[in-house]
């Protein structure tokens, strides 16, 4: 489990992150969302024992971030994918992975087998000795992800894991992340890709130099926005909008073509009443759907509010 | 300190180094130019211009020649030892360990004697030093001296002052030897200054620092990866230089002069400690700056302790004897240890990752 309490980092007069509080249970995928300069990478670096917190505390299992004697243990438990792949461009993919596997103390036969499997899965086994400098961005990113996972870490920190990947490769990485989760790994992701975060993260924290909001994407949306239903009808009379607005459980109504869009308190209870009311008016209802707010809506609203 | 991790870091750096053909080229070329080509350029003309015959090395010797057939050993009847004569005529004496100044020596036997401003006639000399002396109808062996006028005498000068080549060789050897100390102190500035700041600029440092490798292991790996190619290249040039210098000088001196004890001790003790000092300083600089060029500029100052030694040797203040080599190697060794712990103490992952100015 990762727990951050009041985690703060300042660089001189600049506060990168302040009073950051999160709790990531084991086996979960946690997303850090926020604009550039929000302190996401700084937070990840603090959790990787690369930089020291200025204030507050963070624990990974029983080990404390910033405590010199715990740093080595923590580094052994985590796998870090930084913003930039940072591969050794003149070396081949095999040597890049082998170097890290050796530093993590993986026995020779095990690392040979593991690297072979990884590179074969990435379709790079035949090109294992080619300098990675000649590879595409996506290829490099895949190798960097493989490098972060080479020692089978319990905690995986991924800074923009799909940033430079094509859609197919990004999908592959997302599926791989979900597979890692199913194996019980705990994953912390920094991302700008909101749809990705929505798809794979159990919990997200919106960050803008502090914790703006933490929750599952759905929880955040529901907490922020009224629930909206969309009713498709054959015909919408002009007076309907005025009449239906008088119902007390409807906070907002509008018409889009042949769709009536209503903000309601609780669709499970309110929908039957709305449909019954419409039928009494002699109108024919074709479809009723609930419109969900995307994480992007949540992000934009919260980050805007958080910036004020 | 887990030396295995240092070894892994070193091997990776060497793997990367092997791909840098131009850097390898300069690492090999520089010692060969300075340690092989330059000395040859210095020595070959000297060997060519200085005559092959060893010069007669008794200044002012005007004449030598064989004794006439009727010359005989002088008759003597008294031995005089451990004494000194001035303005005296001495005849029919055996003179041992004496000092004669402004004397006329007739029919004497001189052994281990110094004769100055005098004339010797019908005498037999051995192991003596003559200065401004006229020797007539006499014979002598094992002599040394200057300004000797030998008339109808047979004198053999065996103990002579050094020839020109003998005088100049030690100085030139010292110069060349200093090149082999300067080279391993200079080469690391090419490799070691890049070691940490280069990884930082390539963004490969962050994932490396996130591994359980300790600061000491990382530094040790970086140090050895710069030390090994620098010393290997120096040793290659040293071997080549020694062989070629011997080949050039053998016609002149008749036997291989190099490597002598001073050279062997220098290359085994002084060069590695100087190299290590330079590597450590470069790695230290590399961990404190954010630009490879700045690291290389600062790296230029790092060879200063070695330059001081070089200036001392070339100006004659320091003579590179085996004892002096032990002294300097010990000094450099202590500096090396101090620098390592200093570099380790100031190695700060946060500063390295976050400071860009």
Tab-separated table of C-alpha atoms in Angstrom, chain A residues 25 27 47 62 78-79 98 168 170 188 206 255 294 302 308:
chain	number	residue	atom	x	y	z
A	25	UNK	CA	-4.387	-0.001	-1.866
A	27	UNK	CA	-3.541	-4.277	-6.627
A	47	UNK	CA	7.861	8.034	-4.355
A	62	UNK	CA	6.317	-0.200	5.843
A	78	UNK	CA	9.388	-0.291	-7.653
A	79	UNK	CA	9.710	-0.161	-11.403
A	98	UNK	CA	20.121	-7.023	-19.440
A	168	UNK	CA	-2.485	-0.209	-31.471
A	170	UNK	CA	-1.160	2.103	-26.740
A	188	UNK	CA	0.600	4.523	-10.386
A	206	UNK	CA	-6.706	15.374	-9.961
A	255	UNK	CA	-34.366	20.350	-26.458
A	294	UNK	CA	-16.573	12.043	-19.246
A	302	UNK	CA	-12.065	20.624	-11.455
A	308	UNK	CA	-8.880	29.699	-8.859
